[in-house]
Amino acid sequence: MREFKQWVRDQEPRTPADASLRALGALIQDLGTRRATLTTAELESRLAGADRLRRGLSVPLPDAQKKALRRWRGNLRHRQREESRAADPRSDEKATGATSDRGVEAPRLDREAVVSLADRIRPLLQDAARAGTTVTWGDLRRRTGGALPFLHPDDQGEVLVVVDQHTPPDEPLLSALVAGADLSPHGLYRQIRFSHGRERVPDASLEMHWRMEVLELFQLWRHR
């Protein structure tokens, strides 16, 4: 019993800095556990709490925790941008992809163009998975420097199907990371799953299934 009590005392924080470091570690772990269901407001609140804990430290923050907090702040900025675009009636995400911002119907793509765009988009989705974020079509257009045009909805689907042509059947499709402007599953999510022979998900559980697949992608690609 004496040895056990000594062990318990040894595990207790010895200084306020130790307590703050442990609290930060627990906060970061909780963020990772709740990644798929965490709201933007909750994320913002937790990062504010992390800042308060950091101000109480008298020792440098470990590199692993610095990097984790940096990734989460990037995730928060991304979410806030997307929510701002969703609230702005002039947002380019109001376009369905069938027409450009000038209202001109987008031309259909041939197979070579579909494959070329898929090859451009695939590494962007892999990077998004590593960063722990989803992307919209507007994000992809910006990140390709204008190389991704406004697409007809059928071509959007074709491109994303090709993106996942080599995705193992036991892994979520990378195209799941393409989200709507309101951070919900993209309208093509179900269609692309069907094109790859994935099991049908009932409407009532579709969004939760999508969130779980997004979370699994973040975990799979974190160290790839």
mmCIF file of C-alpha atoms in Angstrom:
data_model
loop_
_atom_site.group_PDB
_atom_site.id
_atom_site.type_symbol
_atom_site.label_atom_id
_atom_site.label_comp_id
_atom_site.label_asym_id
_atom_site.label_seq_id
_atom_site.Cartn_x
_atom_site.Cartn_y
_atom_site.Cartn_z
ATOM 1 C CA MET A 1 0.000 0.000 0.000
ATOM 2 C CA ARG A 2 2.859 2.391 0.821
ATOM 3 C CA GLU A 3 4.389 1.788 -2.595
ATOM 4 C CA PHE A 4 1.037 2.437 -4.288
ATOM 5 C CA LYS A 5 0.574 5.767 -2.470
ATOM 6 C CA GLN A 6 4.067 6.799 -3.484
ATOM 7 C CA TRP A 7 3.285 5.916 -7.115
ATOM 8 C CA VAL A 8 0.132 8.043 -6.983
ATOM 9 C CA ARG A 9 2.121 10.986 -5.602
ATOM 10 C CA ASP A 10 4.679 10.542 -8.365
ATOM 11 C CA GLN A 11 1.933 10.852 -11.010
ATOM 12 C CA GLU A 12 0.584 14.101 -9.595
ATOM 13 C CA PRO A 13 1.657 17.368 -11.255
ATOM 14 C CA ARG A 14 4.582 18.768 -9.334
ATOM 15 C CA THR A 15 4.296 22.368 -10.563
ATOM 16 C CA PRO A 16 1.637 24.562 -12.205
ATOM 17 C CA ALA A 17 3.575 24.146 -15.467
ATOM 18 C CA ASP A 18 3.218 20.363 -15.220
ATOM 19 C CA ALA A 19 -0.525 20.755 -14.673
ATOM 20 C CA SER A 20 -0.873 23.094 -17.669
ATOM 21 C CA LEU A 21 1.098 20.763 -19.930
ATOM 22 C CA ARG A 22 -1.079 17.837 -18.931
ATOM 23 C CA ALA A 23 -4.237 19.873 -19.468
ATOM 24 C CA LEU A 24 -3.015 20.914 -22.926
ATOM 25 C CA GLY A 25 -2.263 17.315 -23.800
ATOM 26 C CA ALA A 26 -5.737 16.256 -22.703
ATOM 27 C CA LEU A 27 -7.324 19.106 -24.673
ATOM 28 C CA ILE A 28 -5.464 18.163 -27.877
ATOM 29 C CA GLN A 29 -6.373 14.500 -27.422
ATOM 30 C CA ASP A 30 -10.033 15.447 -26.985
ATOM 31 C CA LEU A 31 -9.931 17.495 -30.203
ATOM 32 C CA GLY A 32 -8.618 14.482 -32.090
ATOM 33 C CA THR A 33 -11.246 12.175 -30.606
ATOM 34 C CA ARG A 34 -14.102 14.526 -31.475
ATOM 35 C CA ARG A 35 -12.727 15.749 -34.813
ATOM 36 C CA ALA A 36 -15.646 14.555 -36.935
ATOM 37 C CA THR A 37 -18.412 15.976 -34.699
ATOM 38 C CA LEU A 38 -16.734 19.093 -33.311
ATOM 39 C CA THR A 39 -18.560 22.320 -34.178
ATOM 40 C CA THR A 40 -16.702 25.457 -35.211
ATOM 41 C CA ALA A 41 -17.785 27.247 -32.027
ATOM 42 C CA GLU A 42 -16.519 24.370 -29.886
ATOM 43 C CA LEU A 43 -13.205 24.312 -31.713
ATOM 44 C CA GLU A 44 -12.784 28.071 -31.298
ATOM 45 C CA SER A 45 -13.570 27.802 -27.578
ATOM 46 C CA ARG A 46 -11.074 24.979 -27.036
ATOM 47 C CA LEU A 47 -8.305 26.794 -28.870
ATOM 48 C CA ALA A 48 -8.964 29.863 -26.720
ATOM 49 C CA GLY A 49 -8.610 27.595 -23.694
ATOM 50 C CA ALA A 50 -5.334 26.261 -25.086
ATOM 51 C CA ASP A 51 -4.041 29.827 -25.403
ATOM 52 C CA ARG A 52 -4.894 30.488 -21.769
ATOM 53 C CA LEU A 53 -3.036 27.357 -20.700
ATOM 54 C CA ARG A 54 0.003 28.322 -22.779
ATOM 55 C CA ARG A 55 0.190 31.715 -21.110
ATOM 56 C CA GLY A 56 0.533 29.923 -17.772
ATOM 57 C CA LEU A 57 3.532 27.877 -18.882
ATOM 58 C CA SER A 58 7.030 28.674 -17.689
ATOM 59 C CA VAL A 59 8.587 26.073 -19.990
ATOM 60 C CA PRO A 60 8.551 25.758 -23.810
ATOM 61 C CA LEU A 61 5.655 23.882 -25.339
ATOM 62 C CA PRO A 62 6.761 20.509 -26.822
ATOM 63 C CA ASP A 63 7.073 20.520 -30.621
ATOM 64 C CA ALA A 64 4.394 17.842 -31.071
ATOM 65 C CA GLN A 65 1.843 19.953 -29.223
ATOM 66 C CA LYS A 66 2.889 23.100 -31.112
ATOM 67 C CA LYS A 67 2.330 21.347 -34.433
ATOM 68 C CA ALA A 68 -0.999 19.914 -33.308
ATOM 69 C CA LEU A 69 -2.287 23.317 -32.203
ATOM 70 C CA ARG A 70 -1.027 24.892 -35.426
ATOM 71 C CA ARG A 71 -2.978 22.318 -37.461
ATOM 72 C CA TRP A 72 -6.119 22.919 -35.418
ATOM 73 C CA ARG A 73 -5.850 26.702 -35.900
ATOM 74 C CA GLY A 74 -5.576 26.108 -39.636
ATOM 75 C CA ASN A 75 -8.648 23.889 -39.413
ATOM 76 C CA LEU A 76 -10.527 26.643 -37.562
ATOM 77 C CA ARG A 77 -9.579 29.290 -40.147
ATOM 78 C CA HIS A 78 -10.749 26.971 -42.929
ATOM 79 C CA ARG A 79 -14.084 26.356 -41.215
ATOM 80 C CA GLN A 80 -14.637 30.058 -40.594
ATOM 81 C CA ARG A 81 -13.877 30.908 -44.242
ATOM 82 C CA GLU A 82 -16.328 28.278 -45.461
ATOM 83 C CA GLU A 83 -19.069 29.402 -43.102
ATOM 84 C CA SER A 84 -18.500 32.994 -44.179
ATOM 85 C CA ARG A 85 -18.827 31.998 -47.837
ATOM 86 C CA ALA A 86 -21.981 30.032 -47.084
ATOM 87 C CA ALA A 87 -23.525 33.098 -45.450
ATOM 88 C CA ASP A 88 -22.529 35.392 -48.361
ATOM 89 C CA PRO A 89 -25.113 35.340 -51.151
ATOM 90 C CA ARG A 90 -22.396 36.386 -53.624
ATOM 91 C CA SER A 91 -20.255 33.361 -52.796
ATOM 92 C CA ASP A 92 -19.021 31.445 -55.805
ATOM 93 C CA GLU A 93 -20.280 28.296 -54.093
ATOM 94 C CA LYS A 94 -23.786 29.440 -54.968
ATOM 95 C CA ALA A 95 -22.930 28.235 -58.449
ATOM 96 C CA THR A 96 -23.791 24.559 -58.842
ATOM 97 C CA GLY A 97 -20.862 23.910 -61.120
ATOM 98 C CA ALA A 98 -23.077 23.695 -64.184
ATOM 99 C CA THR A 99 -22.567 27.368 -64.975
ATOM 100 C CA SER A 100 -19.777 29.867 -64.556
ATOM 101 C CA ASP A 101 -20.072 33.050 -62.517
ATOM 102 C CA ARG A 102 -21.279 34.754 -65.716
ATOM 103 C CA GLY A 103 -24.176 32.312 -66.074
ATOM 104 C CA VAL A 104 -22.715 30.568 -69.121
ATOM 105 C CA GLU A 105 -23.278 26.812 -69.178
ATOM 106 C CA ALA A 106 -20.040 24.903 -68.699
ATOM 107 C CA PRO A 107 -18.981 22.719 -71.658
ATOM 108 C CA ARG A 108 -18.752 18.966 -71.108
ATOM 109 C CA LEU A 109 -15.310 17.391 -70.775
ATOM 110 C CA ASP A 110 -13.797 14.563 -72.772
ATOM 111 C CA ARG A 111 -12.221 11.583 -71.010
ATOM 112 C CA GLU A 112 -8.678 12.930 -71.301
ATOM 113 C CA ALA A 113 -9.647 16.195 -69.609
ATOM 114 C CA VAL A 114 -11.483 14.324 -66.830
ATOM 115 C CA VAL A 115 -8.404 12.196 -66.081
ATOM 116 C CA SER A 116 -6.114 15.247 -66.201
ATOM 117 C CA LEU A 117 -8.254 17.148 -63.674
ATOM 118 C CA ALA A 118 -8.521 14.088 -61.436
ATOM 119 C CA ASP A 119 -4.719 13.836 -61.397
ATOM 120 C CA ARG A 120 -4.537 17.482 -60.271
ATOM 121 C CA ILE A 121 -7.194 17.119 -57.598
ATOM 122 C CA ARG A 122 -6.016 13.840 -56.062
ATOM 123 C CA PRO A 123 -2.856 15.260 -54.380
ATOM 124 C CA LEU A 124 -4.861 18.254 -53.135
ATOM 125 C CA LEU A 125 -7.284 15.920 -51.393
ATOM 126 C CA GLN A 126 -4.392 13.921 -49.967
ATOM 127 C CA ASP A 127 -2.917 17.154 -48.580
ATOM 128 C CA ALA A 128 -6.305 18.093 -47.122
ATOM 129 C CA ALA A 129 -6.520 14.690 -45.415
ATOM 130 C CA ARG A 130 -3.059 15.189 -43.888
ATOM 131 C CA ALA A 131 -4.078 18.657 -42.678
ATOM 132 C CA GLY A 132 -7.340 17.370 -41.222
ATOM 133 C CA THR A 133 -9.663 19.543 -43.326
ATOM 134 C CA THR A 134 -12.381 19.173 -45.911
ATOM 135 C CA VAL A 135 -12.449 21.301 -49.095
ATOM 136 C CA THR A 136 -15.086 22.772 -51.382
ATOM 137 C CA TRP A 137 -15.014 23.058 -55.161
ATOM 138 C CA GLY A 138 -14.163 26.729 -54.665
ATOM 139 C CA ASP A 139 -11.116 25.736 -52.603
ATOM 140 C CA LEU A 140 -9.989 23.341 -55.314
ATOM 141 C CA ARG A 141 -10.358 26.007 -58.004
ATOM 142 C CA ARG A 142 -8.209 28.393 -55.994
ATOM 143 C CA ARG A 143 -5.586 25.778 -55.154
ATOM 144 C CA THR A 144 -5.177 24.800 -58.798
ATOM 145 C CA GLY A 145 -4.579 28.429 -59.728
ATOM 146 C CA GLY A 146 -7.585 28.505 -62.031
ATOM 147 C CA ALA A 147 -6.751 25.222 -63.776
ATOM 148 C CA LEU A 148 -10.011 23.731 -62.473
ATOM 149 C CA PRO A 149 -12.885 25.371 -64.369
ATOM 150 C CA PHE A 150 -16.526 25.538 -63.398
ATOM 151 C CA LEU A 151 -17.761 22.047 -64.236
ATOM 152 C CA HIS A 152 -21.037 20.518 -65.277
ATOM 153 C CA PRO A 153 -22.335 18.420 -62.314
ATOM 154 C CA ASP A 154 -21.944 15.215 -64.332
ATOM 155 C CA ASP A 155 -18.299 16.095 -64.996
ATOM 156 C CA GLN A 156 -17.750 16.850 -61.313
ATOM 157 C CA GLY A 157 -18.906 13.330 -60.577
ATOM 158 C CA GLU A 158 -16.734 11.822 -63.322
ATOM 159 C CA VAL A 159 -13.649 13.636 -62.063
ATOM 160 C CA LEU A 160 -14.166 12.515 -58.471
ATOM 161 C CA VAL A 161 -14.829 8.920 -59.532
ATOM 162 C CA VAL A 162 -11.462 8.906 -61.328
ATOM 163 C CA VAL A 163 -9.766 10.490 -58.285
ATOM 164 C CA ASP A 164 -10.592 7.320 -56.347
ATOM 165 C CA GLN A 165 -9.962 4.782 -59.091
ATOM 166 C CA HIS A 166 -7.047 3.281 -57.120
ATOM 167 C CA THR A 167 -8.406 3.778 -53.595
ATOM 168 C CA PRO A 168 -8.385 0.417 -51.749
ATOM 169 C CA PRO A 169 -11.901 -0.943 -51.164
ATOM 170 C CA ASP A 170 -11.317 -1.062 -47.392
ATOM 171 C CA GLU A 171 -10.525 2.676 -47.205
ATOM 172 C CA PRO A 172 -12.912 5.649 -47.434
ATOM 173 C CA LEU A 173 -12.949 7.474 -50.757
ATOM 174 C CA LEU A 174 -10.744 10.574 -50.886
ATOM 175 C CA SER A 175 -13.565 12.357 -52.674
ATOM 176 C CA ALA A 176 -15.499 12.332 -49.385
ATOM 177 C CA LEU A 177 -13.319 15.306 -48.423
ATOM 178 C CA VAL A 178 -15.105 17.460 -51.019
ATOM 179 C CA ALA A 179 -17.827 19.049 -48.899
ATOM 180 C CA GLY A 180 -20.651 21.469 -49.463
ATOM 181 C CA ALA A 181 -20.281 25.116 -48.497
ATOM 182 C CA ASP A 182 -22.158 24.378 -45.241
ATOM 183 C CA LEU A 183 -19.599 21.666 -44.323
ATOM 184 C CA SER A 184 -22.067 18.889 -45.096
ATOM 185 C CA PRO A 185 -21.651 15.968 -47.524
ATOM 186 C CA HIS A 186 -21.391 17.139 -51.124
ATOM 187 C CA GLY A 187 -24.412 16.294 -53.254
ATOM 188 C CA LEU A 188 -22.270 13.872 -55.268
ATOM 189 C CA TYR A 189 -21.150 11.856 -52.234
ATOM 190 C CA ARG A 190 -23.799 9.157 -52.565
ATOM 191 C CA GLN A 191 -23.411 8.930 -56.355
ATOM 192 C CA ILE A 192 -19.641 8.484 -56.179
ATOM 193 C CA ARG A 193 -19.962 5.774 -53.533
ATOM 194 C CA PHE A 194 -22.427 3.975 -55.789
ATOM 195 C CA SER A 195 -20.059 4.285 -58.770
ATOM 196 C CA HIS A 196 -17.375 2.509 -56.740
ATOM 197 C CA GLY A 197 -19.720 -0.225 -55.567
ATOM 198 C CA ARG A 198 -19.757 0.948 -51.951
ATOM 199 C CA GLU A 199 -22.580 -0.163 -49.662
ATOM 200 C CA ARG A 200 -25.665 2.045 -49.712
ATOM 201 C CA VAL A 201 -26.122 4.246 -46.639
ATOM 202 C CA PRO A 202 -29.686 5.105 -45.509
ATOM 203 C CA ASP A 203 -30.648 8.771 -45.822
ATOM 204 C CA ALA A 204 -31.135 9.140 -42.075
ATOM 205 C CA SER A 205 -27.547 8.158 -41.298
ATOM 206 C CA LEU A 206 -25.821 9.518 -44.420
ATOM 207 C CA GLU A 207 -24.330 12.625 -42.816
ATOM 208 C CA MET A 208 -23.036 10.758 -39.769
ATOM 209 C CA HIS A 209 -21.550 8.074 -42.031
ATOM 210 C CA TRP A 210 -19.834 10.807 -44.051
ATOM 211 C CA ARG A 211 -18.414 12.417 -40.919
ATOM 212 C CA MET A 212 -17.019 9.091 -39.747
ATOM 213 C CA GLU A 213 -15.407 8.485 -43.148
ATOM 214 C CA VAL A 214 -13.861 11.956 -43.071
ATOM 215 C CA LEU A 215 -12.468 11.258 -39.616
ATOM 216 C CA GLU A 216 -11.045 7.926 -40.800
ATOM 217 C CA LEU A 217 -9.355 9.659 -43.751
ATOM 218 C CA PHE A 218 -7.722 12.162 -41.384
ATOM 219 C CA GLN A 219 -6.380 9.292 -39.310
ATOM 220 C CA LEU A 220 -5.183 7.272 -42.318
ATOM 221 C CA TRP A 221 -3.338 10.160 -43.967
ATOM 222 C CA ARG A 222 -1.924 11.840 -40.878
ATOM 223 C CA HIS A 223 1.459 10.138 -41.308
ATOM 224 C CA ARG A 224 1.389 9.225 -45.009
#
